[in-house]
Short mmCIF file of C-alpha atoms in Angstrom, two decimals:
data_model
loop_
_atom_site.label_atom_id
_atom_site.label_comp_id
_atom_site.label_asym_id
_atom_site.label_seq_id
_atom_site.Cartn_x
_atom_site.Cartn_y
_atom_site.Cartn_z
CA UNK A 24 87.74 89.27 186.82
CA UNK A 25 90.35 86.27 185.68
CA UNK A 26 92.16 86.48 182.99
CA UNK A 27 89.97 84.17 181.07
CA UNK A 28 87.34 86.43 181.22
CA UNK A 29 89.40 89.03 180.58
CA UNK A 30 90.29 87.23 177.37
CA UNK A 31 86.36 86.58 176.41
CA UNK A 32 85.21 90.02 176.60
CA UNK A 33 88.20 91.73 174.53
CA UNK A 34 87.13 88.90 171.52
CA UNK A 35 83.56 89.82 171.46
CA UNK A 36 84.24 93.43 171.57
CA UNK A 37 86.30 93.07 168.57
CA UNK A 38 84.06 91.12 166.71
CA UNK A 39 81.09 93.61 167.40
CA UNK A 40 83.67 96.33 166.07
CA UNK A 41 84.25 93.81 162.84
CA UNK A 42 80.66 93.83 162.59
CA UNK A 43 79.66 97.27 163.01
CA UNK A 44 82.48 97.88 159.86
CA UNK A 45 80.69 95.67 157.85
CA UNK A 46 77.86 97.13 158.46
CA UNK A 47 79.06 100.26 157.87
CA UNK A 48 80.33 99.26 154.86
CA UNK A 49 77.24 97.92 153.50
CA UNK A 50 75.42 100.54 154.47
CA UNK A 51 77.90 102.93 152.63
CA UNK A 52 77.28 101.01 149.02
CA UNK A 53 73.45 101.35 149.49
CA UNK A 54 73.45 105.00 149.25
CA UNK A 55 75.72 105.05 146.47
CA UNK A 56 73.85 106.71 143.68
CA UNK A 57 73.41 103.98 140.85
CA UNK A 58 74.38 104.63 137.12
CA UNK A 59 72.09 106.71 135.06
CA UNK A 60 69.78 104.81 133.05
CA UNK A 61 70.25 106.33 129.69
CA UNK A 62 68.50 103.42 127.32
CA UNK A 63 65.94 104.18 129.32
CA UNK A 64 66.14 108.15 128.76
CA UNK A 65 67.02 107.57 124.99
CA UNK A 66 64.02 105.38 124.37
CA UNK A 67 61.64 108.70 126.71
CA UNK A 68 63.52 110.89 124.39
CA UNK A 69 62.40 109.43 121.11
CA UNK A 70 58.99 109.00 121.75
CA UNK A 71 58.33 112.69 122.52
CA UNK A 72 60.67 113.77 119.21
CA UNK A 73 58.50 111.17 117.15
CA UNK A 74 55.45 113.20 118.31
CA UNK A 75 56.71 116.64 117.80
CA UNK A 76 57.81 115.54 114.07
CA UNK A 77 53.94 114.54 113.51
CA UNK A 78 53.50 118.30 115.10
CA UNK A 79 55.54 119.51 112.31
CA UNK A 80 54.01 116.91 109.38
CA UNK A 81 51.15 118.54 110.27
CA UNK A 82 51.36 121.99 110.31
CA UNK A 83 53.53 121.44 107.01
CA UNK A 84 50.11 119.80 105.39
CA UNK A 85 48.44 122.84 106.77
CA UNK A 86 50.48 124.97 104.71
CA UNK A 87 50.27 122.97 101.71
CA UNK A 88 46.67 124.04 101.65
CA UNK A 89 47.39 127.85 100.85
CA UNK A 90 50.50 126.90 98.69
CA UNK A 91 49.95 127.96 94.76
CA UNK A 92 49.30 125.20 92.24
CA UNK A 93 52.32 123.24 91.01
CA UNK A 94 53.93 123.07 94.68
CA UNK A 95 54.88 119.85 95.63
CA UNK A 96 55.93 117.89 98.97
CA UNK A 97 58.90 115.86 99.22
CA UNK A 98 60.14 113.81 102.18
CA UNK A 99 63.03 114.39 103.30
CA UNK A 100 65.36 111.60 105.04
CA UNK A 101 64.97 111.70 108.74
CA UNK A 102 60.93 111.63 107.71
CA UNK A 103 60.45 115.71 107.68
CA UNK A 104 57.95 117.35 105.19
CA UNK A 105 59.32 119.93 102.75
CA UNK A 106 57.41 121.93 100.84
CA UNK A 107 59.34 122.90 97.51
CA UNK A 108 58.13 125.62 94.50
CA UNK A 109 58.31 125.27 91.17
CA UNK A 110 60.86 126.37 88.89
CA UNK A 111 59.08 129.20 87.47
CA UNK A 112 55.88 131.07 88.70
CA UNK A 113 53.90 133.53 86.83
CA UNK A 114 52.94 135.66 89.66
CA UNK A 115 56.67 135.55 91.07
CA UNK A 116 57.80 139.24 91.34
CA UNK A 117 61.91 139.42 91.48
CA UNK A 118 63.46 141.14 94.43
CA UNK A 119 65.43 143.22 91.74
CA UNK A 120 65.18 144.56 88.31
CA UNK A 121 67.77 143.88 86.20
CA UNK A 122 69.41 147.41 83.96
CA UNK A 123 69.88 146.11 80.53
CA UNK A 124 73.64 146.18 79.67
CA UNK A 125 74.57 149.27 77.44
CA UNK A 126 75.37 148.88 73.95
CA UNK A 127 79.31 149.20 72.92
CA UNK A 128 79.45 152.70 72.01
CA UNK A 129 80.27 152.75 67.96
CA UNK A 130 84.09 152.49 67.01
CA UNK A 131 86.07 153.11 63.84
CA UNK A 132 86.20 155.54 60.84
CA UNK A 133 82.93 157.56 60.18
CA UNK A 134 81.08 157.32 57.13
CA UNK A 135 81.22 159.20 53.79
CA UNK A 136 78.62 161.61 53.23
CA UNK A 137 77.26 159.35 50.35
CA UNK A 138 76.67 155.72 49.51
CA UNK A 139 77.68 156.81 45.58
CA UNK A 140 81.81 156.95 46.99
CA UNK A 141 81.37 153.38 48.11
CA UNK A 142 82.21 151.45 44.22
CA UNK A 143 82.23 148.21 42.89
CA UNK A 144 80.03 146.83 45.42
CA UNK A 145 82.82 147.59 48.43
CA UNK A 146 80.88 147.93 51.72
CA UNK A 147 81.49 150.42 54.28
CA UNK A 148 82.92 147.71 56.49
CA UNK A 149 85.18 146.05 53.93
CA UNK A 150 86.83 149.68 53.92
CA UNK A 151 86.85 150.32 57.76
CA UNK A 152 88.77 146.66 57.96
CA UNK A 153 90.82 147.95 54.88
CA UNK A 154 91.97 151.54 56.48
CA UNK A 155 92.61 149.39 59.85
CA UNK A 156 94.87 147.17 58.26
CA UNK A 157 96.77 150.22 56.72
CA UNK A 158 97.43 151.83 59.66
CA UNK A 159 98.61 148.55 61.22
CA UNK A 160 100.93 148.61 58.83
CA UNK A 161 102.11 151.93 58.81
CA UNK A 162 102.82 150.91 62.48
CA UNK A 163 104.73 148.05 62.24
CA UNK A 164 106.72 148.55 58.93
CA UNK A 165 107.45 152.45 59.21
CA UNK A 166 106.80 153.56 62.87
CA UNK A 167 107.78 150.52 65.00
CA UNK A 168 106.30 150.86 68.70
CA UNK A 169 105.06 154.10 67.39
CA UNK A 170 100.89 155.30 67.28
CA UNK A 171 101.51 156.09 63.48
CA UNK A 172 99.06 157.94 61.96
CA UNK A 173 96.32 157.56 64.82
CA UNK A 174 93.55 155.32 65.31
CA UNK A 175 90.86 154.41 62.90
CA UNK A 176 88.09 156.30 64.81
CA UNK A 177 89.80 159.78 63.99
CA UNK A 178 88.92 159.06 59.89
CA UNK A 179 86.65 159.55 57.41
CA UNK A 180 86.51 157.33 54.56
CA UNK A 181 85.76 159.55 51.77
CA UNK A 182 86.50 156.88 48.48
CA UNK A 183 86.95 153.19 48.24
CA UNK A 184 87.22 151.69 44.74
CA UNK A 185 88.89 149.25 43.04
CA UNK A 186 92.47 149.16 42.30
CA UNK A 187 93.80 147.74 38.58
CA UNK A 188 97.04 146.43 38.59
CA UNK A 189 99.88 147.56 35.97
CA UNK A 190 103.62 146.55 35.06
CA UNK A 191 104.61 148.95 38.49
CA UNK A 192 102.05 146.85 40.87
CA UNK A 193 100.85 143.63 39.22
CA UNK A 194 97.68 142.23 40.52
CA UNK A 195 94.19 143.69 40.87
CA UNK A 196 93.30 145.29 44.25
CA UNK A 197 91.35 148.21 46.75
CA UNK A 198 91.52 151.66 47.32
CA UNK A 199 90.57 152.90 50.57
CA UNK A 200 91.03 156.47 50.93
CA UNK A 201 90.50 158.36 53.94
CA UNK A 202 90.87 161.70 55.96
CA UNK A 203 91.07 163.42 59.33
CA UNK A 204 91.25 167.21 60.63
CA UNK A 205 92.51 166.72 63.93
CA UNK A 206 95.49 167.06 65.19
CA UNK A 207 96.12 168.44 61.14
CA UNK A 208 94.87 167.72 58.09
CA UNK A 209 95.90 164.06 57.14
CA UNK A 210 95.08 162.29 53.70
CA UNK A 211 95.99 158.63 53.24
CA UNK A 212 95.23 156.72 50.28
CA UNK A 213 95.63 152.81 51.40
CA UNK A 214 96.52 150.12 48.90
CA UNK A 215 95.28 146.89 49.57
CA UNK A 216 95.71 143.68 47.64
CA UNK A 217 94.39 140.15 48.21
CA UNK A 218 92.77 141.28 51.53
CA UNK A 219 96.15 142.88 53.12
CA UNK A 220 97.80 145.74 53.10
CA UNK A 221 100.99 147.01 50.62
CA UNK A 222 101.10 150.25 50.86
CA UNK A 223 99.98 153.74 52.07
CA UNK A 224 100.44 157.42 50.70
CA UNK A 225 99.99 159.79 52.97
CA UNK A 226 99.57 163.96 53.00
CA UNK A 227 99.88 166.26 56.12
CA UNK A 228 99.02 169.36 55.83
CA UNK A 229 96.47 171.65 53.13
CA UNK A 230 97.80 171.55 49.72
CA UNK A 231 98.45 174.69 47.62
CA UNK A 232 99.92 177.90 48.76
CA UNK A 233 98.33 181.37 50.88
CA UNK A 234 96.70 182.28 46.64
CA UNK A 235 94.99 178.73 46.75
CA UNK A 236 91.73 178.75 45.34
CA UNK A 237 88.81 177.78 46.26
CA UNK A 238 89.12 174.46 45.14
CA UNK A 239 92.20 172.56 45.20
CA UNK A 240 92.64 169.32 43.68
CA UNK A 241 94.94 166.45 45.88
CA UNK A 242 98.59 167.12 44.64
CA UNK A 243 98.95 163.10 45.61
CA UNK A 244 95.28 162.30 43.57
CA UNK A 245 96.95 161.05 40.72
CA UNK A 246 97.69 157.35 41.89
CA UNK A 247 93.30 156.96 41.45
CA UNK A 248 93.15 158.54 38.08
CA UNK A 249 96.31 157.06 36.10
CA UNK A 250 98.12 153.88 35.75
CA UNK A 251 102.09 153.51 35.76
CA UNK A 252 103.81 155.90 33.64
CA UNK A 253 105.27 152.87 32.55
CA UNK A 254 102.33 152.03 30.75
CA UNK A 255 101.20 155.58 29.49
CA UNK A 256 99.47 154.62 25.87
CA UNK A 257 99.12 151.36 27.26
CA UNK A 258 96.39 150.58 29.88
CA UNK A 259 94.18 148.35 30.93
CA UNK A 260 90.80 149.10 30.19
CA UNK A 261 88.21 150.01 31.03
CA UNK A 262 89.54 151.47 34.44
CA UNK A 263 88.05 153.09 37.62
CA UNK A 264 89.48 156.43 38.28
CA UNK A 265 88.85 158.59 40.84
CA UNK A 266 89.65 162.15 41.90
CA UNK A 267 89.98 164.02 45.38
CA UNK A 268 90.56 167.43 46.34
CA UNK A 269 89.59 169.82 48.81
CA UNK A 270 86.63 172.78 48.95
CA UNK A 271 86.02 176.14 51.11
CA UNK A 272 82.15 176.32 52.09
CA UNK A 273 81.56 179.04 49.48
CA UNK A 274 81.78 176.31 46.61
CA UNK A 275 79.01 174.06 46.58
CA UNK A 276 79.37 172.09 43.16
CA UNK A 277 82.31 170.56 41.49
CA UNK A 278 82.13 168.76 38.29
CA UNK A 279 85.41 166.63 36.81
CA UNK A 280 85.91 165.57 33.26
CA UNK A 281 88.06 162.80 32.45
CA UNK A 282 88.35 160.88 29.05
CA UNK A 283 85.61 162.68 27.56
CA UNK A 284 83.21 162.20 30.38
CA UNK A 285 82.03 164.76 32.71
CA UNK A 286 80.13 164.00 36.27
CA UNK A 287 79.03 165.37 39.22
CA UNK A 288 81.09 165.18 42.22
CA UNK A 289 80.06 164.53 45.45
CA UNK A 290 80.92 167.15 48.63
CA UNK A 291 82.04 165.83 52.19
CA UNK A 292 82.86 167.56 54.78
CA UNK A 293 85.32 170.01 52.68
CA UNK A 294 86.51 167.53 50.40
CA UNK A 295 85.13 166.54 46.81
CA UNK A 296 84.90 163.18 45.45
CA UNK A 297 84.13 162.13 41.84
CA UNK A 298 84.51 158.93 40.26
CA UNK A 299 84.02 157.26 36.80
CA UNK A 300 85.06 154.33 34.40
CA UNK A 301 87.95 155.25 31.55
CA UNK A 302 87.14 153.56 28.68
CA UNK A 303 89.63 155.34 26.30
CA UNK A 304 93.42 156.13 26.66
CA UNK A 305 94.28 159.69 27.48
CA UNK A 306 96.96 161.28 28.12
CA UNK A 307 95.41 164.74 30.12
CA UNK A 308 94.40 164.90 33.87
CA UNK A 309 91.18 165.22 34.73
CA UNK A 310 89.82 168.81 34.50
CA UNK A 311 87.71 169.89 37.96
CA UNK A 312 85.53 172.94 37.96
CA UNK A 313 83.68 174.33 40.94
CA UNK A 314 81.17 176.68 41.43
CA UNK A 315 79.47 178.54 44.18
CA UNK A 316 76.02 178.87 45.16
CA UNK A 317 74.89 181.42 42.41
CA UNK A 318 76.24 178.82 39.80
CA UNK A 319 78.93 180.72 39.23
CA UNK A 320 82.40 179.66 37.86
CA UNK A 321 84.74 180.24 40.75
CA UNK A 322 87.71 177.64 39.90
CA UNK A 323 88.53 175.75 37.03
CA UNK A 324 91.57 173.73 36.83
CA UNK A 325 92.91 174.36 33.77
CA UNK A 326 93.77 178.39 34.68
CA UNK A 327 95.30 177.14 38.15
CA UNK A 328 98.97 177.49 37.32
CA UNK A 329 99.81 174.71 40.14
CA UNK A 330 97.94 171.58 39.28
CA UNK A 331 99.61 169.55 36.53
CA UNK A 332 97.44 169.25 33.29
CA UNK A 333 98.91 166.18 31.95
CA UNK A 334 99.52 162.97 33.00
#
């Protein structure tokens, strides 16, 4: 073989490798997987949700047969049926029943045992505000950060009537008087002018001595049946007066005279209460009887060696 030949045969064998390669090559990028067709997927996709929404549409319809009157069907925006109830259905039975909220148990003073100690058309809650604004201001002007004399809810109002003013405390007002047992006695007569408080008098303790009778008349009472002594022979008429005192069970009437006037008073819870309108000036106390259930005399004032008979 010459060298020419030589030289022929090494060309085409490199241009059959060249083309092999290429063929290679091409044959490489054929059986390269191609991209995935998604608009054609999305637009397969679609279609079958389109048909299972008119599934749905449909079975919603269904339903709308056995729904109660009043139901309605809205559309909602991506083209779904809703079925919606109305506000308020007679036969709707509520998962729970409501307890009704308890009432605020009752606060305050108690009563009196009769409407008659309530005068001059004072209601019972025009006193209960009076006696709370007294012992606000027991707190604050006597017994700073104190408790005073107690809450409101540990009285009795036992006398509220009004109050006539004189040279000592000008100006017209209320008395509120109340009482409590517990933790001791305690009497407090409450002066209230204008719709505030101006003073309060207050007992602790049972009056009279171990011989007390079986009545004893308030040793502090006097402020409801008199006027200042600076206008003895001098006052205002006609006045309300009252009287207070305490009882033992045995006695179970108690009468008071007072400017020629006698009345009946009224019993509460071991304490009497009388009342009336002076229309003449005097210058004795009130006299108080009592008497037990026999009708007998069993105390009368003027033999009781402690109460003072004149004013």
């Amino acid at each position: 073989m010459t060298d020419g030949q030589d030289t022929h045969e090494a060309r085409g064998e490199r241009e059959t490798e060249e083309r092999l390669r290429e063929l290679l090559a091409e044959d490489a990028y054929a059986i390269e997987p191609s991209p995935v067709p998604y608009p054609a997927i999305r637009r397969r996709g679609i279609a079958g949700l389109r048909r299972r929404r008119g599934a749905v549409a449909g079975a919603a319809l269904v339903t709308l047969a056995a729904a109660p009157v009043g139901a309605y069907t809205l559309a909602g925006a991506d083209g779904r049926a809703q079925t919606a109830a109305p506000g308020h259905s007679a036969t709707a039975t509520p998962s729970r029943t409501a307890s009704p909220t308890p009432s605020a148990s009752p606060s305050g003073p108690a009563r009196p045992a009769s409407t008659g100690q309530l005068l001059d058309g004072i209601t019972f809650e025009e006193a209960a505000d009076g006696l709370e604004k007294c012992l606000a201001y027991d707190r604050s002007g006597f017994r700073p950060g104190g408790t005073g004399l107690g809450p409101a809810d540990g009285y009795r109002i036992i006398l509220a009537l009004d109050k006539t003013g004189d040279s000592n405390s000008p100006g017209d007002g209320m008395y509120v008087v109340a009482v409590k047992e517990r933790p001791q006695l305690t009497r407090l007569i409450c002066t209230l002018r204008n719709g505030r408080a101006e003073g309060i008098n207050t007992s602790v303790g049972a009056d009279g001595g171990p011989d007390a009778g079986p009545v004893v008349p308030d040793s502090n009472g006097g402020r409801l049946h008199r006027q200042s002594v600076l206008d003895d022979g001098a006052w205002k008429l006609p006045f309300r007066w009252g009287a207070i005192g305490t009882v033992e069970p045995s006695v179970t009437r108690v009468t008071v005279s007072y400017g020629g006037e006698t009345g009946e008073a009224d019993l509460d819870h071991g304490w009497f209460v009388a009342s009336g309108v002076l229309n003449v000036q005097t210058g004795a106390a009130p006299r108080v009887k009592g008497y037990d259930a026999d009708g007998k005399l069993v105390y009368d004032s003027d033999h009781d060696q402690g109460y003072q008979k004149t004013l």
